[in-house]
Coordinates of C-alpha atoms and ligand atoms in Angstrom, one line a residue:
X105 CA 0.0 0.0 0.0
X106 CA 1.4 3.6 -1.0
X107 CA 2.1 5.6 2.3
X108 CA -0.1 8.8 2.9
X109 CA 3.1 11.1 1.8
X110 CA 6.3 10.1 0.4
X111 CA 9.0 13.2 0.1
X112 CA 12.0 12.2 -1.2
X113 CA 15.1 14.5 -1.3
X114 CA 12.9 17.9 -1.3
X115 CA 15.0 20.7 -2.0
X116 CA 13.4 24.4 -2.4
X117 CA 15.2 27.7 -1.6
X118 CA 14.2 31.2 -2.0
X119 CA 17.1 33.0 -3.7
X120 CA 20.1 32.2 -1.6
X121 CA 18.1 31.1 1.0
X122 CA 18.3 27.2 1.3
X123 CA 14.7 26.7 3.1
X124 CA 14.3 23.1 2.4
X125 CA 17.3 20.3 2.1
X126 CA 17.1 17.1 0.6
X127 CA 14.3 16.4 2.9
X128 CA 12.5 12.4 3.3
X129 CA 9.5 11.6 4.9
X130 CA 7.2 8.8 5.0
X131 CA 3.7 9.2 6.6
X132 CA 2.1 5.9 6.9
X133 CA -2.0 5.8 6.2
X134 CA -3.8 6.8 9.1
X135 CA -1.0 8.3 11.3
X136 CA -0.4 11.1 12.9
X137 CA 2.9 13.0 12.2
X138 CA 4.4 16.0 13.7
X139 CA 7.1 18.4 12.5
X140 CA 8.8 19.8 14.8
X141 CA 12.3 22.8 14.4
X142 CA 12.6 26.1 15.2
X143 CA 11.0 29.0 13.5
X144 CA 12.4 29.0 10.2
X145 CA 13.8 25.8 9.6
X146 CA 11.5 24.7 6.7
X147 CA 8.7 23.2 8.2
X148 CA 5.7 25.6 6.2
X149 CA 7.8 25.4 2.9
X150 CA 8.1 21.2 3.5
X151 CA 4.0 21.4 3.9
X152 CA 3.4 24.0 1.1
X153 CA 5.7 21.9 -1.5
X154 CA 3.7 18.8 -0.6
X155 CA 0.3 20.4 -0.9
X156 CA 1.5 21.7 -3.9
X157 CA 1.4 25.6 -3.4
X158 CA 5.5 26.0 -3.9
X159 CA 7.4 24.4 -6.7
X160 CA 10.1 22.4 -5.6
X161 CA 13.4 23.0 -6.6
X162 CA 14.2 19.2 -6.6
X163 CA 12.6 16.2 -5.7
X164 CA 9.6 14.5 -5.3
X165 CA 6.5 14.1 -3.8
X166 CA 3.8 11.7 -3.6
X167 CA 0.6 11.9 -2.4
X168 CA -1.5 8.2 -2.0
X169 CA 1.0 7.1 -4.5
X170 CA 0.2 10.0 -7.1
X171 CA 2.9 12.6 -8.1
X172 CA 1.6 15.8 -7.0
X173 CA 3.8 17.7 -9.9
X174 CA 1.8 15.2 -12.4
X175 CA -1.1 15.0 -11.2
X176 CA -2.1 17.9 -9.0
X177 CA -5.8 18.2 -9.4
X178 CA -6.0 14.5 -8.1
X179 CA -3.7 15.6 -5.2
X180 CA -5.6 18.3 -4.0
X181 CA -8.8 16.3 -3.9
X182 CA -7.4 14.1 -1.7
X183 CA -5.6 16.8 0.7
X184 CA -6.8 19.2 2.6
X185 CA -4.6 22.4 4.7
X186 CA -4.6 25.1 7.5
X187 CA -1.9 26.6 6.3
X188 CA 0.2 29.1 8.9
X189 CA -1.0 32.2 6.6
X190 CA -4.6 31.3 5.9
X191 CA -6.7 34.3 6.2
X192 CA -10.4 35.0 4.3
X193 CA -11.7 38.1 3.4
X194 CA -12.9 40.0 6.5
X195 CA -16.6 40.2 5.7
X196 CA -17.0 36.4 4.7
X197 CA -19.1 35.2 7.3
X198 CA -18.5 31.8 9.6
X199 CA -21.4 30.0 8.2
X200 CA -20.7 31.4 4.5
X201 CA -16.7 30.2 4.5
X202 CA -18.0 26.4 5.3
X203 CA -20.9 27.0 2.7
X204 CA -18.5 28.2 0.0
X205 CA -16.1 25.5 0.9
X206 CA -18.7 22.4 1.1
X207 CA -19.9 23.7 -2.0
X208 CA -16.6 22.9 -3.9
X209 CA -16.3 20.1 -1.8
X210 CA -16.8 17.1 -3.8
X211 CA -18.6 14.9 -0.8
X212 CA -18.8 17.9 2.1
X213 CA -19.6 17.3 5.8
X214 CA -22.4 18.1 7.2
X215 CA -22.6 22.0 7.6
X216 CA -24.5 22.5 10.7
X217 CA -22.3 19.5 12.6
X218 CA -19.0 20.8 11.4
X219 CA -20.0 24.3 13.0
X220 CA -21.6 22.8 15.9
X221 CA -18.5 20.4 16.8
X222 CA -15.8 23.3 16.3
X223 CA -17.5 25.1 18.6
X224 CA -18.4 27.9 15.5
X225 CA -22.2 27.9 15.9
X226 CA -22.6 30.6 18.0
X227 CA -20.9 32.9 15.7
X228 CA -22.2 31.4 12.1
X229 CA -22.7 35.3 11.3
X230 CA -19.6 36.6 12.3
X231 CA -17.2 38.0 9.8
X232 CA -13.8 37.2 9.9
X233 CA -12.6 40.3 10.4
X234 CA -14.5 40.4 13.7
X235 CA -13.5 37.0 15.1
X236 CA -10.4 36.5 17.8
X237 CA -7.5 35.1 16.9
X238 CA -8.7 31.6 18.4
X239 CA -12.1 31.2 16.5
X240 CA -10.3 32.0 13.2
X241 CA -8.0 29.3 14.1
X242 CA -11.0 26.9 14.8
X243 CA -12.7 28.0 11.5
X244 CA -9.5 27.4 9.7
X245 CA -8.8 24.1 10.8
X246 CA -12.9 23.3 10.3
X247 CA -12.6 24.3 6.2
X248 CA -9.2 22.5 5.8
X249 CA -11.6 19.2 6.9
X250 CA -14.9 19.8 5.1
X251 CA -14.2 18.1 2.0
X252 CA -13.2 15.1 4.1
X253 CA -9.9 15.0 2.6
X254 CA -7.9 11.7 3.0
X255 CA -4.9 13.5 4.4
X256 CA -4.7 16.7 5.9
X257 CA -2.1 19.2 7.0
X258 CA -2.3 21.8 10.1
X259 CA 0.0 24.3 10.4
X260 CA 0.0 25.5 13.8
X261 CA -3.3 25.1 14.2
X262 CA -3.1 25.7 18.4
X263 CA -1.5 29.0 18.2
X264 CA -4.0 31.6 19.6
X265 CA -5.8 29.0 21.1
X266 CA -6.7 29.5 24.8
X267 CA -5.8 26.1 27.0
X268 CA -9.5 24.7 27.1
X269 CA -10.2 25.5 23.2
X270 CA -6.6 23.6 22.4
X271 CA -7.3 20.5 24.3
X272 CA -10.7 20.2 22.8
X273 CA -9.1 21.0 19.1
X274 CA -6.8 17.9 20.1
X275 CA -9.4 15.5 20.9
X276 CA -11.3 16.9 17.7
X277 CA -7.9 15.8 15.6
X278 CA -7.7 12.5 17.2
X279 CA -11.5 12.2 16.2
X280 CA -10.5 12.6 12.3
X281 CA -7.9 10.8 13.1
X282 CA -10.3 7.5 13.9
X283 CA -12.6 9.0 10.9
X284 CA -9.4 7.9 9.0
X285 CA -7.5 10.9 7.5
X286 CA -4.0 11.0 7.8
X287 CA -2.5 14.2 9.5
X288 CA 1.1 15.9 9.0
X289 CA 0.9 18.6 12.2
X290 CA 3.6 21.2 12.2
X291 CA 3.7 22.0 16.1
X292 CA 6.0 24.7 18.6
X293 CA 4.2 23.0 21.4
X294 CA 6.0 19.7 22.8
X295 CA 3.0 18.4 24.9
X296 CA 0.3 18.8 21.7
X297 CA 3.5 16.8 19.4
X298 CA 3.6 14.1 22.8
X299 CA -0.2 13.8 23.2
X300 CA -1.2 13.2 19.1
X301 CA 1.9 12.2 17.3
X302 CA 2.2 8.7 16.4
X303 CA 6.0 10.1 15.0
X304 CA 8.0 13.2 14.6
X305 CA 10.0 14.4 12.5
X306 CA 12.6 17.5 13.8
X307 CA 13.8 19.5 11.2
X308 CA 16.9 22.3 11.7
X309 CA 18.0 24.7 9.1
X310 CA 16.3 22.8 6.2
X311 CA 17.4 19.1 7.2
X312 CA 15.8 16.0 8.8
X313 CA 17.9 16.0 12.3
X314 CA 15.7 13.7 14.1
X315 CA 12.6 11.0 13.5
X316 CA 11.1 8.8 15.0
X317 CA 8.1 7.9 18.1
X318 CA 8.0 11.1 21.0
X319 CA 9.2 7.7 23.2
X320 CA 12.2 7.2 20.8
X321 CA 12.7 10.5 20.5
X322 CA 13.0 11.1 24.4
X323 CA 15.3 8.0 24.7
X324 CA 17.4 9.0 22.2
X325 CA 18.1 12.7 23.2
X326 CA 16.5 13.5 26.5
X327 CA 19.8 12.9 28.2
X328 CA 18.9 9.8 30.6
X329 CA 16.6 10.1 33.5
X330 CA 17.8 12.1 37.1
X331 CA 17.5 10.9 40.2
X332 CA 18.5 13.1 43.2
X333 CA 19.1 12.1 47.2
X334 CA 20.1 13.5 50.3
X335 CA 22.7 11.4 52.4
X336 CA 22.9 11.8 55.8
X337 CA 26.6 13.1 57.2
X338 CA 28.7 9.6 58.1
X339 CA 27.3 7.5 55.8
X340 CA 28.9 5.4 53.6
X341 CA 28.0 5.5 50.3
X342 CA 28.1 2.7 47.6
X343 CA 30.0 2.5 44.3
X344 CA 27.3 3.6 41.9
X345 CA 29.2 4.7 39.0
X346 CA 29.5 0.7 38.3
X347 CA 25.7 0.3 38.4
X348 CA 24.2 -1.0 34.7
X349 CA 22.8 2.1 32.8
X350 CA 24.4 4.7 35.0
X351 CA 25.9 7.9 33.4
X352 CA 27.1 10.2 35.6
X353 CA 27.5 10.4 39.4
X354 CA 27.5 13.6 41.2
X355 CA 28.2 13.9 44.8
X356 CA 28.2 17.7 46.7
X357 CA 26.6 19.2 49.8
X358 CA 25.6 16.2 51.3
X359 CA 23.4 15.4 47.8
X360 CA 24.2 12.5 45.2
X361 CA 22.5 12.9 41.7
X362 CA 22.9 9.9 39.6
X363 CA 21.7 10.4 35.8
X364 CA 21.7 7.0 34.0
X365 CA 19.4 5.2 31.1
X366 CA 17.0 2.2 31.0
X367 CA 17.3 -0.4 33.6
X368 CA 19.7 1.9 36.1
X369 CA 16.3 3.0 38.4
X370 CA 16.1 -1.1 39.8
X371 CA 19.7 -1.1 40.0
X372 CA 19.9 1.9 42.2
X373 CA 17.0 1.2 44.2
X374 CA 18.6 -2.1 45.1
X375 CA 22.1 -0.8 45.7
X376 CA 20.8 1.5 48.3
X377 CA 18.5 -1.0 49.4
X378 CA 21.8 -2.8 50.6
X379 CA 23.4 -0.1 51.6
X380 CA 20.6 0.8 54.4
X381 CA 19.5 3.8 52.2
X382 CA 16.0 2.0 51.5
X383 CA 14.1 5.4 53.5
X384 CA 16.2 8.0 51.4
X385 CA 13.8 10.3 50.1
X386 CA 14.4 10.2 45.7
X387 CA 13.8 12.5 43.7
X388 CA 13.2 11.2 40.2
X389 CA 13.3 13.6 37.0
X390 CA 12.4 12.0 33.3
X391 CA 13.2 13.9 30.4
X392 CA 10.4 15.4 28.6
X393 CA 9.8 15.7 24.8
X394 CA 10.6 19.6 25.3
X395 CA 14.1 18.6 27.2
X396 CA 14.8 16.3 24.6
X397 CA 14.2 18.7 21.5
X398 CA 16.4 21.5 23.3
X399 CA 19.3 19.1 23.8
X400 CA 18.7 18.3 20.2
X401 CA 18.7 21.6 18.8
X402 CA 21.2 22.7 21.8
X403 CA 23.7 19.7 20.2
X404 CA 22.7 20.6 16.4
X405 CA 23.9 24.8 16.8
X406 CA 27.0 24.2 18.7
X407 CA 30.2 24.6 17.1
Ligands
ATP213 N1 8.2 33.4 0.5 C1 9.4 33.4 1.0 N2 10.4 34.2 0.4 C2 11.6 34.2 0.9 N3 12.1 33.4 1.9 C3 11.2 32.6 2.5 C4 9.8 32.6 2.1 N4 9.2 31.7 2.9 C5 10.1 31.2 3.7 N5 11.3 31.8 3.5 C6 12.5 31.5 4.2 O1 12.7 30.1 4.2 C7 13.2 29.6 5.4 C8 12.2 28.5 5.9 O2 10.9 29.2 6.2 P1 9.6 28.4 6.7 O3 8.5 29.4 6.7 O4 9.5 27.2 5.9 O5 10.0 28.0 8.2 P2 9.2 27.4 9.4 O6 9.9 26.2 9.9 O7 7.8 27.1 8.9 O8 9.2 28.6 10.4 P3 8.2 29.1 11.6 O9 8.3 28.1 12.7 O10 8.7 30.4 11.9 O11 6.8 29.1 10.9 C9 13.3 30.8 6.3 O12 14.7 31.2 6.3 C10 12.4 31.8 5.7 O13 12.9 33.1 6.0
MG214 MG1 6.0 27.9 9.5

C-alpha cells in the first residue's frame, strides 16, 4: 500500500536562502505525524511543497502514490490544509466560508455538525474580520476538513488557542484521526506533538535531524533520566558509578544525583537498598519531549 506522503530528497530555496534540504519523509496511512524545528527551519515550505502551493526546486512528492507535480488536481482532492498564513476576506461570514467551501467540496460534511463540533455555531454570522485570533484558528482548521480530505495538514493550528479551546481542538484531531484521515501537524508546542503524534520528525535549518516515536525521540536525546538524594553526614556510600545504565554520578553538599538510562532505576534502588538507604527520600526527573528537543537543537547549533 502507498504511504499517505512520500518526500523524497525535497529541496526548495528562496534566492540564496536554502529553506528546504534534501528532505525524506514517509507518513504511513492513518498516522499522525508531527514536524517539529525552530522557526524557520522549513517546516511551512516542506508542507506547502507537498500540498502543492510551492514548486520544488528538486525532488519529489507523492501523495497516496500520485505525483503531485503530475497530477495535481487528483492531489488536491485528496488533501486538505490550515496553512500558517490562511486568512479569508474579513466580511465572509463563519457559516458562508463552510458553505462556500462544502460547496466545492466534492462529498462535504455536514454543515451544521461541522459548525456545531468546532464550537463555531454561535458565531455562524460573524465575519472574519470580527472574530479572535482563536475562532479563526478553529474556522481554519474546520474548512481544511470539510471536503473530508484523505490527508490533511495543520499548520500550527493551536496558536492563539486559549488552553481549554486547544485540548478540545486535540481530541477533535484525534476524532479525524479515527474518521481515517492522515494528519502531518507542524507544532511549537511539545506536549500537543507528545499527546497526538504517532511520530516526529525534527527538522533544523532545512534538514531532517531527528525522526522517529515522542518515546524514541526522548530515549534517544532527552539525556537519561535524574534521580536526586540526600545522604545523611557519616554515611557510607556505595560504588554507583559501576551500576548497569548509569551515566554520571555527582556527589556535593551532602546530595548525590545519579543520571543514568534504561534499567539503572532497579539497580539503584537495590544498591541502596543494601546499603541501608531504602528510607532516602528520591527525587526522580524523566526527560520530557521539550528537554529532549532543546538538547537536540542545543547539540545541532554548537560549534
Ligand atoms: N516566501 C518566501 N520568500 C523568501 N524566503 C522565504 C519565504 N518563505 C520562507 N522563506 C525562508 O525560508 C526559510 C524557511 O521558512 P519556513 O517558513 O518554511 O520555516 P518554518 O519552519 O515554517 O518557520 P516558523 O516556525 O517560523 O513558521 C526561512 O529562512 C524563511 O525566511
Ligand atoms: Mg511555519
Amino acid at each position: 500500500m502507498s504511504p499517505a506522503l512520500l518526500i523524497d530528497r525535497l529541496c526548495k530555496s528562496y534566492g540564496t536562502v536554502t529553506a528546504v534540504s534534501d528532505l525524506d519523509l514517509r507518513v504511513e496511512e492513518g498516522q499522525i505525524v508531527g514536524l517539529l524545528g525552530p522557526n524557520g527551519s522549513g517546516k511551512t515550505t516542506t508542507v506547502e511543497c507537498a500540498y502543492g502551493l510551492r514548486k520544488a526546486d528538486s525532488g519529489t512528492v507523492r501523495v497516496f502514490g500520485l505525483d503531485a507535480r503530475a497530477e495535481p488536481g487528483r492531489v488536491a482532492r485528496l488533501v486538505g490544509t490550515q496553512l500558517q498564513d490562511s486568512a479569508l476576506p474579513d466580511r465572509i461570514k463563519v457559516g458562508e466560508a463552510v458553505h462556500l467551501f462544502a460547496a466545492l467540496a466534492h462529498r462535504p460534511v455536514d454543515e451544521a455538525e461541522t459548525l456545531r463540533r468546532w464550537g463555531l455555531a454561535d458565531r455562524r454570522g460573524a465575519g472574519f474580520g470580527s472574530l479572535s485570533g482563536g475562532y479563526r484558528q478553529r474556522l481554519l482548521v474546520a474548512l481544511a476538513l470539510v471536503a473530508r480530505p484523505r490527508l490533511v495538514f495543520l499548520d500550527e493550528m493551536t496558536t492563539g488557542l486559549d488552553p481549554n479551546a486547544r485540548r478540545e481542538v486535540w481530541d477533535l484531531v484525534e476524532e479525524v484521526r479515527r474518521g481515517g484521515t492522515t494528519v502531518v501537524l507542524v507544532t511549537h508546542f511539545m506536549d500537543e506533538a507528545q499527546r497526538l503524534c504517532d511520530r516526529l520528525a525534527v527538522l533544523s535549518r532545512g534538514r531532517k535531524i531527528a525522526e522517529g516515536t515522542p518515546t524514541e525521540i526522548v530515549n534517544r536525546y532527552g539525556g537519561g533520566t535524574v534521580v536526586r538524594f540526600p545522604v545523611p553526614p557519616g554515611q557510607a556510600v556505595p560504588r554507583l558509578g559501576d551500576l548497569p545504565g548509569v551515566q554520571t554520578v555527582n556527589h556535593s553538599d551532602g546530595r548525590i544525583e545519579v543520571r543514568g538510562h534504561g534499567p539503572f532505576l532497579v539497580a539503584l534502588g537495590h544498591a541502596l537498598t543494601v546499603a541501608g538507604l531504602s528510607r532516602t527520600p528520591l527525587d526522580v526527573a524523566s526527560p520530557s519531549l521539550e528537554d529532549a528537543y532543546v538538547r537536540l537543537l542545543r547539540r545541532e547549533v554548537a560549534p
